[in-house]
XYZ file of N, CA, C and O in Angstrom:
588
model
N -145.112 -160.760 -88.388
C -146.292 -160.571 -89.203
C -147.276 -159.676 -88.435
O -147.574 -159.926 -87.271
N -147.771 -158.605 -89.078
C -148.717 -157.731 -88.401
C -150.140 -158.307 -88.465
O -150.384 -159.303 -89.138
N -151.052 -157.659 -87.767
C -152.425 -158.144 -87.667
C -153.071 -158.319 -89.029
O -153.699 -159.340 -89.317
N -152.944 -157.318 -89.884
C -153.568 -157.398 -91.199
C -152.994 -158.559 -92.017
O -153.730 -159.266 -92.691
N -151.696 -158.761 -91.951
C -151.075 -159.863 -92.689
C -151.573 -161.216 -92.209
O -151.787 -162.130 -93.003
N -151.769 -161.364 -90.893
C -152.322 -162.617 -90.343
C -153.733 -162.832 -90.878
O -154.082 -163.921 -91.335
N -154.555 -161.777 -90.847
C -155.922 -161.889 -91.355
C -155.912 -162.190 -92.849
O -156.691 -163.012 -93.327
N -155.029 -161.530 -93.570
C -154.921 -161.740 -95.013
C -154.583 -163.207 -95.316
O -155.180 -163.837 -96.184
N -153.640 -163.756 -94.558
C -153.242 -165.150 -94.739
C -154.413 -166.086 -94.455
O -154.654 -167.041 -95.181
N -155.171 -165.799 -93.401
C -156.325 -166.625 -93.034
C -157.388 -166.596 -94.127
O -157.914 -167.624 -94.533
N -157.719 -165.408 -94.614
C -158.743 -165.275 -95.651
C -158.290 -165.950 -96.934
O -159.067 -166.640 -97.598
N -157.026 -165.795 -97.283
C -156.493 -166.424 -98.491
C -156.588 -167.947 -98.378
O -156.990 -168.625 -99.324
N -156.266 -168.480 -97.212
C -156.308 -169.930 -97.018
C -157.731 -170.470 -97.110
O -157.970 -171.536 -97.671
N -158.689 -169.726 -96.595
C -160.073 -170.203 -96.561
C -160.814 -169.899 -97.861
O -161.496 -170.749 -98.420
N -160.684 -168.679 -98.342
C -161.507 -168.222 -99.467
C -160.746 -168.039 -100.775
O -161.359 -167.801 -101.807
N -159.413 -168.068 -100.720
C -158.631 -167.886 -101.929
C -158.669 -166.475 -102.469
O -158.455 -166.231 -103.651
N -158.945 -165.495 -101.617
C -158.975 -164.101 -102.052
C -158.317 -163.233 -100.994
O -158.007 -163.694 -99.900
N -158.096 -161.987 -101.319
C -157.422 -161.090 -100.377
C -158.407 -160.066 -99.822
O -159.451 -159.803 -100.416
N -158.050 -159.495 -98.692
C -158.850 -158.428 -98.102
C -158.546 -157.121 -98.818
O -157.419 -156.875 -99.233
N -159.532 -156.260 -98.920
C -159.285 -154.993 -99.582
C -158.744 -153.955 -98.597
O -158.636 -154.202 -97.406
N -158.416 -152.789 -99.118
C -157.823 -151.720 -98.307
C -158.765 -151.234 -97.206
O -158.318 -150.773 -96.171
N -160.076 -151.343 -97.408
C -161.028 -150.934 -96.381
C -160.810 -151.726 -95.105
O -160.813 -151.174 -94.003
N -160.605 -153.037 -95.254
C -160.369 -153.862 -94.076
C -159.036 -153.519 -93.432
O -158.904 -153.534 -92.219
N -158.049 -153.214 -94.247
C -156.751 -152.830 -93.689
C -156.900 -151.571 -92.844
O -156.384 -151.488 -91.730
N -157.636 -150.586 -93.347
C -157.885 -149.354 -92.596
C -158.622 -149.658 -91.293
O -158.310 -149.097 -90.244
N -159.600 -150.538 -91.363
C -160.383 -150.884 -90.179
C -159.514 -151.559 -89.128
O -159.581 -151.234 -87.941
N -158.696 -152.498 -89.560
C -157.812 -153.206 -88.630
C -156.858 -152.217 -87.963
O -156.663 -152.249 -86.743
N -156.284 -151.337 -88.751
C -155.363 -150.343 -88.193
C -156.082 -149.424 -87.212
O -155.545 -149.084 -86.160
N -157.317 -149.022 -87.535
C -158.092 -148.169 -86.641
C -158.370 -148.878 -85.309
O -158.157 -148.318 -84.239
N -158.854 -150.102 -85.387
C -159.198 -150.836 -84.165
C -157.952 -151.069 -83.315
O -157.976 -150.867 -82.098
N -156.857 -151.464 -83.938
C -155.619 -151.663 -83.190
C -155.186 -150.388 -82.475
O -154.736 -150.423 -81.340
N -155.337 -149.253 -83.148
C -154.951 -147.965 -82.564
C -155.849 -147.613 -81.376
O -155.378 -147.067 -80.369
N -157.124 -147.926 -81.458
C -158.081 -147.546 -80.427
C -158.056 -148.451 -79.194
O -158.414 -148.017 -78.108
N -157.675 -149.699 -79.362
C -157.682 -150.618 -78.226
C -156.472 -150.371 -77.330
O -155.377 -150.118 -77.809
N -156.703 -150.474 -76.049
C -155.603 -150.377 -75.096
C -154.813 -151.682 -75.210
O -155.399 -152.762 -75.205
N -153.488 -151.622 -75.318
C -152.717 -152.850 -75.565
C -152.846 -153.897 -74.461
O -152.832 -155.084 -74.729
N -152.992 -153.477 -73.235
C -153.079 -154.450 -72.148
C -154.347 -154.213 -71.343
O -154.305 -154.031 -70.135
N -155.480 -154.187 -72.025
C -156.731 -153.889 -71.331
C -157.460 -155.138 -70.867
O -158.609 -155.083 -70.478
N -156.796 -156.278 -70.902
C -157.399 -157.505 -70.398
C -158.459 -158.057 -71.326
O -158.438 -157.853 -72.530
N -159.421 -158.744 -70.743
C -160.505 -159.333 -71.528
C -161.428 -158.223 -72.016
O -161.696 -157.272 -71.291
N -161.925 -158.389 -73.246
C -162.696 -157.316 -73.863
C -164.020 -157.810 -74.437
O -164.073 -158.851 -75.077
N -165.046 -157.007 -74.214
C -166.358 -157.202 -74.829
C -166.567 -156.046 -75.796
O -166.290 -154.893 -75.455
N -167.080 -156.349 -76.986
C -167.519 -155.287 -77.891
C -169.034 -155.351 -77.973
O -169.615 -156.373 -78.334
N -169.665 -154.257 -77.608
C -171.114 -154.092 -77.742
C -171.313 -153.162 -78.932
O -170.944 -151.994 -78.885
N -171.844 -153.688 -80.021
C -171.982 -152.928 -81.254
C -173.409 -152.429 -81.440
O -174.345 -153.213 -81.489
N -173.559 -151.116 -81.520
C -174.846 -150.486 -81.802
C -174.552 -149.269 -82.677
O -174.410 -148.150 -82.193
N -174.423 -149.488 -83.988
C -173.913 -148.438 -84.860
C -174.819 -147.228 -85.061
O -174.334 -146.135 -85.319
N -176.110 -147.410 -84.963
C -176.959 -146.276 -85.306
C -178.221 -146.211 -84.479
O -178.507 -147.114 -83.716
N -178.869 -145.096 -84.659
C -180.127 -144.760 -84.028
C -179.898 -144.275 -82.599
O -179.505 -145.044 -81.724
N -180.146 -143.008 -82.400
C -179.987 -142.416 -81.071
C -180.817 -143.171 -80.034
O -180.366 -143.420 -78.918
N -182.031 -143.574 -80.414
C -182.890 -144.306 -79.495
C -182.302 -145.646 -79.107
O -182.295 -146.018 -77.929
N -181.775 -146.386 -80.082
C -181.176 -147.684 -79.779
C -179.938 -147.535 -78.905
O -179.730 -148.308 -77.961
N -179.109 -146.549 -79.202
C -177.907 -146.334 -78.387
C -178.303 -145.936 -76.976
O -177.788 -146.483 -75.990
N -179.254 -145.014 -76.853
C -179.694 -144.572 -75.524
C -180.291 -145.732 -74.730
O -179.946 -145.942 -73.564
N -181.174 -146.506 -75.338
C -181.793 -147.629 -74.632
C -180.768 -148.700 -74.257
O -180.914 -149.385 -73.245
N -179.726 -148.838 -75.041
C -178.670 -149.808 -74.740
C -177.957 -149.504 -73.430
O -177.466 -150.413 -72.760
N -177.919 -148.237 -73.069
C -177.206 -147.881 -71.836
C -177.814 -148.560 -70.612
O -177.118 -148.769 -69.623
N -179.072 -148.939 -70.694
C -179.711 -149.609 -69.559
C -179.172 -151.022 -69.341
O -179.391 -151.618 -68.279
N -178.457 -151.565 -70.307
C -177.920 -152.924 -70.208
C -176.530 -152.984 -69.577
O -176.097 -154.037 -69.111
N -175.821 -151.867 -69.578
C -174.402 -151.911 -69.237
C -174.114 -152.248 -67.777
O -173.123 -152.901 -67.482
N -174.960 -151.836 -66.858
C -174.733 -152.187 -65.444
C -174.841 -153.697 -65.252
O -173.998 -154.322 -64.612
N -175.874 -154.295 -65.817
C -176.037 -155.739 -65.719
C -174.899 -156.465 -66.431
O -174.397 -157.486 -65.948
N -174.475 -155.929 -67.571
C -173.361 -156.540 -68.294
C -172.093 -156.502 -67.449
O -171.347 -157.478 -67.369
N -171.841 -155.381 -66.790
C -170.667 -155.254 -65.917
C -170.753 -156.249 -64.752
O -169.775 -156.888 -64.394
N -171.933 -156.400 -64.174
C -172.100 -157.356 -63.071
C -171.944 -158.795 -63.550
O -171.430 -159.643 -62.826
N -172.397 -159.082 -64.753
C -172.320 -160.433 -65.311
C -170.908 -160.778 -65.773
O -170.478 -161.919 -65.669
N -170.194 -159.792 -66.260
C -168.829 -159.986 -66.783
C -167.868 -159.021 -66.086
O -167.278 -158.153 -66.728
N -167.680 -159.152 -64.772
C -166.865 -158.158 -64.054
C -165.388 -158.133 -64.472
O -164.723 -157.114 -64.300
N -164.901 -159.224 -65.035
C -163.486 -159.290 -65.420
C -163.230 -158.766 -66.839
O -162.093 -158.797 -67.313
N -164.250 -158.277 -67.512
C -164.128 -157.794 -68.884
C -164.241 -156.273 -68.941
O -164.986 -155.672 -68.162
N -163.531 -155.672 -69.869
C -163.711 -154.255 -70.187
C -164.728 -154.165 -71.315
O -164.619 -154.880 -72.307
N -165.704 -153.286 -71.142
C -166.780 -153.149 -72.120
C -166.478 -151.987 -73.058
O -166.384 -150.833 -72.637
N -166.310 -152.327 -74.324
C -166.145 -151.346 -75.388
C -167.488 -151.253 -76.108
O -168.141 -152.265 -76.319
N -167.861 -150.042 -76.503
C -169.094 -149.845 -77.259
C -168.719 -149.169 -78.577
O -167.981 -148.187 -78.585
N -169.218 -149.714 -79.675
C -168.982 -149.126 -80.993
C -170.285 -148.532 -81.513
O -171.310 -149.211 -81.555
N -170.224 -147.257 -81.882
C -171.387 -146.572 -82.425
C -170.931 -145.482 -83.381
O -169.752 -145.124 -83.413
N -171.864 -144.957 -84.148
C -171.537 -143.868 -85.068
C -171.094 -142.644 -84.272
O -171.544 -142.421 -83.144
N -170.213 -141.863 -84.878
C -169.621 -140.707 -84.191
C -170.680 -139.774 -83.597
O -170.503 -139.264 -82.484
N -171.793 -139.571 -84.297
C -172.800 -138.629 -83.810
C -173.538 -139.107 -82.556
O -174.214 -138.321 -81.906
N -173.384 -140.394 -82.203
C -174.062 -140.918 -81.004
C -173.116 -141.164 -79.835
O -173.559 -141.553 -78.760
N -171.834 -140.942 -80.041
C -170.856 -141.225 -78.980
C -171.123 -140.411 -77.713
O -170.915 -140.898 -76.619
N -171.629 -139.199 -77.863
C -171.876 -138.348 -76.685
C -172.950 -138.936 -75.769
O -172.989 -138.623 -74.577
N -173.820 -139.797 -76.305
C -174.833 -140.445 -75.464
C -174.199 -141.384 -74.444
O -174.836 -141.773 -73.466
N -172.952 -141.748 -74.691
C -172.256 -142.687 -73.810
C -171.207 -142.011 -72.933
O -170.525 -142.679 -72.156
N -171.096 -140.687 -73.038
C -170.125 -139.960 -72.224
C -170.367 -140.211 -70.745
O -171.506 -140.208 -70.277
N -169.290 -140.433 -70.043
C -169.308 -140.590 -68.579
C -170.118 -141.783 -68.089
O -170.525 -141.819 -66.925
N -170.379 -142.749 -68.942
C -171.061 -143.956 -68.479
C -170.047 -144.783 -67.690
O -169.032 -145.204 -68.246
N -170.301 -145.017 -66.407
C -169.295 -145.685 -65.565
C -169.056 -147.153 -65.906
O -168.071 -147.739 -65.462
N -169.919 -147.744 -66.714
C -169.791 -149.166 -67.038
C -169.090 -149.406 -68.372
O -168.772 -150.539 -68.703
N -168.867 -148.337 -69.121
C -168.231 -148.452 -70.435
C -166.755 -148.091 -70.308
O -166.410 -146.999 -69.856
N -165.912 -148.998 -70.718
C -164.467 -148.779 -70.663
C -164.031 -147.764 -71.711
O -163.262 -146.854 -71.432
N -164.540 -147.934 -72.939
C -164.175 -147.014 -74.019
C -165.218 -147.081 -75.126
O -165.755 -148.141 -75.404
N -165.465 -145.937 -75.769
C -166.387 -145.865 -76.897
C -165.562 -145.754 -78.179
O -164.661 -144.921 -78.279
N -165.867 -146.601 -79.135
C -165.188 -146.614 -80.424
C -166.119 -146.084 -81.506
O -167.326 -146.312 -81.446
N -165.552 -145.411 -82.478
C -166.352 -144.996 -83.636
C -166.621 -146.224 -84.500
O -165.730 -147.033 -84.743
N -167.841 -146.337 -84.956
C -168.267 -147.485 -85.760
C -167.523 -147.532 -87.080
O -167.312 -146.520 -87.737
N -167.112 -148.732 -87.455
C -166.574 -148.998 -88.786
C -167.336 -150.206 -89.306
O -167.609 -151.148 -88.556
N -167.689 -150.210 -90.591
C -168.516 -151.282 -91.140
C -167.911 -152.673 -90.970
O -168.643 -153.656 -90.915
N -166.617 -152.787 -90.856
C -166.017 -154.118 -90.662
C -166.368 -154.693 -89.296
O -166.205 -155.890 -89.062
N -166.866 -153.860 -88.379
C -167.185 -154.336 -87.032
C -168.367 -155.295 -87.020
O -168.638 -155.916 -86.005
N -169.051 -155.434 -88.126
C -170.140 -156.398 -88.204
C -169.595 -157.813 -88.425
O -170.299 -158.793 -88.207
N -168.334 -157.937 -88.795
C -167.743 -159.230 -89.142
C -167.257 -159.975 -87.894
O -166.273 -159.585 -87.270
N -167.955 -161.029 -87.580
C -167.620 -161.844 -86.417
C -166.182 -162.354 -86.483
O -165.461 -162.337 -85.490
N -165.757 -162.819 -87.635
C -164.416 -163.394 -87.764
C -163.330 -162.364 -87.498
O -162.268 -162.701 -86.980
N -163.580 -161.114 -87.820
C -162.596 -160.071 -87.548
C -162.608 -159.710 -86.064
O -161.576 -159.589 -85.427
N -163.788 -159.557 -85.505
C -163.880 -159.130 -84.108
C -163.461 -160.231 -83.126
O -162.757 -159.970 -82.164
N -163.907 -161.478 -83.365
C -163.630 -162.575 -82.432
C -162.468 -163.467 -82.843
O -161.940 -164.205 -82.031
N -162.119 -163.428 -84.097
C -161.034 -164.270 -84.583
C -161.536 -165.555 -85.207
O -162.676 -165.965 -85.020
N -160.645 -166.149 -85.968
C -160.946 -167.403 -86.647
C -159.616 -168.001 -87.089
O -158.777 -167.291 -87.648
N -159.431 -169.282 -86.850
C -158.176 -169.923 -87.245
C -156.992 -169.326 -86.509
O -157.014 -169.171 -85.299
N -155.951 -168.922 -87.245
C -154.765 -168.358 -86.603
C -154.972 -166.924 -86.129
O -154.178 -166.410 -85.345
N -156.027 -166.286 -86.605
C -156.323 -164.907 -86.181
C -157.086 -164.953 -84.861
O -158.164 -165.514 -84.775
N -156.522 -164.361 -83.797
C -157.154 -164.449 -82.484
C -158.259 -163.430 -82.249
O -159.022 -163.538 -81.310
N -158.358 -162.437 -83.108
C -159.424 -161.455 -82.967
C -159.064 -160.322 -82.029
O -158.038 -160.340 -81.357
N -159.951 -159.336 -81.981
C -159.743 -158.175 -81.124
C -160.461 -158.302 -79.792
O -160.039 -157.739 -78.797
N -161.597 -159.008 -79.794
C -162.448 -159.063 -78.609
C -162.714 -160.511 -78.220
O -162.637 -161.415 -79.042
N -163.061 -160.707 -76.950
C -163.376 -162.040 -76.448
C -164.857 -162.358 -76.612
O -165.231 -163.505 -76.824
N -165.690 -161.333 -76.476
C -167.141 -161.482 -76.601
C -167.644 -160.330 -77.464
O -167.171 -159.196 -77.342
N -168.626 -160.625 -78.299
C -169.120 -159.656 -79.277
C -170.640 -159.650 -79.231
O -171.278 -160.615 -79.639
N -171.233 -158.584 -78.703
C -172.687 -158.446 -78.676
C -173.118 -157.574 -79.847
O -172.609 -156.464 -80.015
N -174.053 -158.064 -80.634
C -174.515 -157.334 -81.817
C -176.038 -157.196 -81.816
O -176.714 -157.680 -82.718
N -176.606 -156.533 -80.821
C -178.066 -156.438 -80.781
C -178.659 -155.667 -81.952
O -179.823 -155.862 -82.288
N -177.880 -154.826 -82.606
C -178.411 -154.071 -83.748
C -178.834 -154.999 -84.882
O -179.675 -154.629 -85.694
N -178.274 -156.191 -84.928
C -178.672 -157.119 -85.993
C -180.141 -157.487 -85.841
O -180.856 -157.613 -86.819
N -180.613 -157.595 -84.610
C -182.030 -157.898 -84.422
C -182.889 -156.643 -84.405
O -184.022 -156.669 -84.862
N -182.366 -155.520 -83.904
C -183.194 -154.310 -83.857
C -183.244 -153.579 -85.175
O -184.210 -152.878 -85.460
N -182.202 -153.715 -86.003
C -182.147 -152.931 -87.227
C -182.185 -153.775 -88.500
O -182.387 -153.246 -89.572
N -181.967 -155.083 -88.400
C -181.998 -155.910 -89.605
C -182.955 -157.090 -89.496
O -183.163 -157.797 -90.453
N -183.489 -157.328 -88.317
C -184.479 -158.375 -88.076
C -183.951 -159.802 -88.283
O -184.671 -160.695 -88.668
N -182.653 -160.002 -88.041
C -182.070 -161.340 -88.029
C -181.723 -161.679 -86.584
O -181.323 -160.819 -85.814
N -181.850 -162.934 -86.218
C -181.460 -163.365 -84.877
C -179.947 -163.571 -84.840
O -179.342 -163.946 -85.825
N -179.344 -163.318 -83.689
C -177.912 -163.547 -83.546
C -177.589 -163.966 -82.118
O -178.173 -163.482 -81.169
N -176.664 -164.867 -81.998
C -176.256 -165.374 -80.692
C -174.746 -165.558 -80.646
O -174.260 -166.535 -80.119
N -173.988 -164.639 -81.188
C -172.541 -164.770 -81.270
C -171.910 -164.253 -79.990
O -171.951 -163.067 -79.712
N -171.346 -165.153 -79.208
C -170.686 -164.753 -77.960
C -169.348 -165.455 -77.784
O -168.812 -165.499 -76.711
N -168.831 -166.089 -78.825
C -167.546 -166.777 -78.781
C -167.534 -167.878 -77.731
O -166.503 -168.195 -77.159
N -168.711 -168.435 -77.428
C -168.804 -169.532 -76.472
C -168.564 -169.130 -75.032
O -168.354 -169.979 -74.166
N -168.567 -167.834 -74.736
C -168.262 -167.369 -73.385
C -169.424 -166.612 -72.754
O -169.245 -165.859 -71.815
N -170.624 -166.798 -73.279
C -171.727 -166.007 -72.774
C -172.246 -166.525 -71.440
O -172.089 -167.677 -71.083
N -172.840 -165.615 -70.709
C -173.501 -165.905 -69.441
C -174.877 -165.274 -69.531
O -175.030 -164.170 -70.029
N -175.857 -165.955 -69.031
C -177.216 -165.443 -69.141
C -177.630 -164.834 -67.813
O -177.584 -165.488 -66.775
N -178.021 -163.579 -67.850
C -178.484 -162.869 -66.659
C -179.990 -162.701 -66.783
O -180.465 -161.817 -67.472
N -180.729 -163.580 -66.148
C -182.187 -163.517 -66.254
C -182.817 -162.748 -65.103
O -184.005 -162.488 -65.108
N -182.028 -162.381 -64.119
C -182.529 -161.608 -63.005
C -182.565 -160.136 -63.408
O -181.531 -159.484 -63.514
N -183.737 -159.615 -63.678
C -183.881 -158.234 -64.120
C -183.845 -157.322 -62.908
O -184.848 -156.844 -62.416
N -182.640 -157.075 -62.429
C -182.428 -156.319 -61.200
C -182.533 -154.818 -61.384
O -182.767 -154.090 -60.442
N -182.261 -154.337 -62.565
C -182.101 -152.890 -62.728
C -183.187 -152.316 -63.592
O -183.592 -152.794 -64.550
């Protein structure tokens, strides 16, 4: 069973409906972009705003120090990817897809194990004004503002 079929089965069991082709495209895209054996993975999602993406770069050194065993992936719109070029703390930059806002797809739920171990979504508070604390139960708090 491929990734999409597992997700489809999970959604059908919970909601009694199927995923549309958009989600299938997203799953295929993410699978293609992820390194198959890249170890533990964090997704830092900041889809838009050059200012938000640029300011986010100040967090990556602390994130790397806090989660040294994780590879940090950053998802943003294609036009902002160059702001992250050559950042030594970012493992890989992914082009944003709207399905990346879905916690259950990114972290997994039920039989679906997900793509990432930890999912940071600061854009939800900076761009939509909702609070979020989704870290898949693996978060660490770095209160020492060293950098």
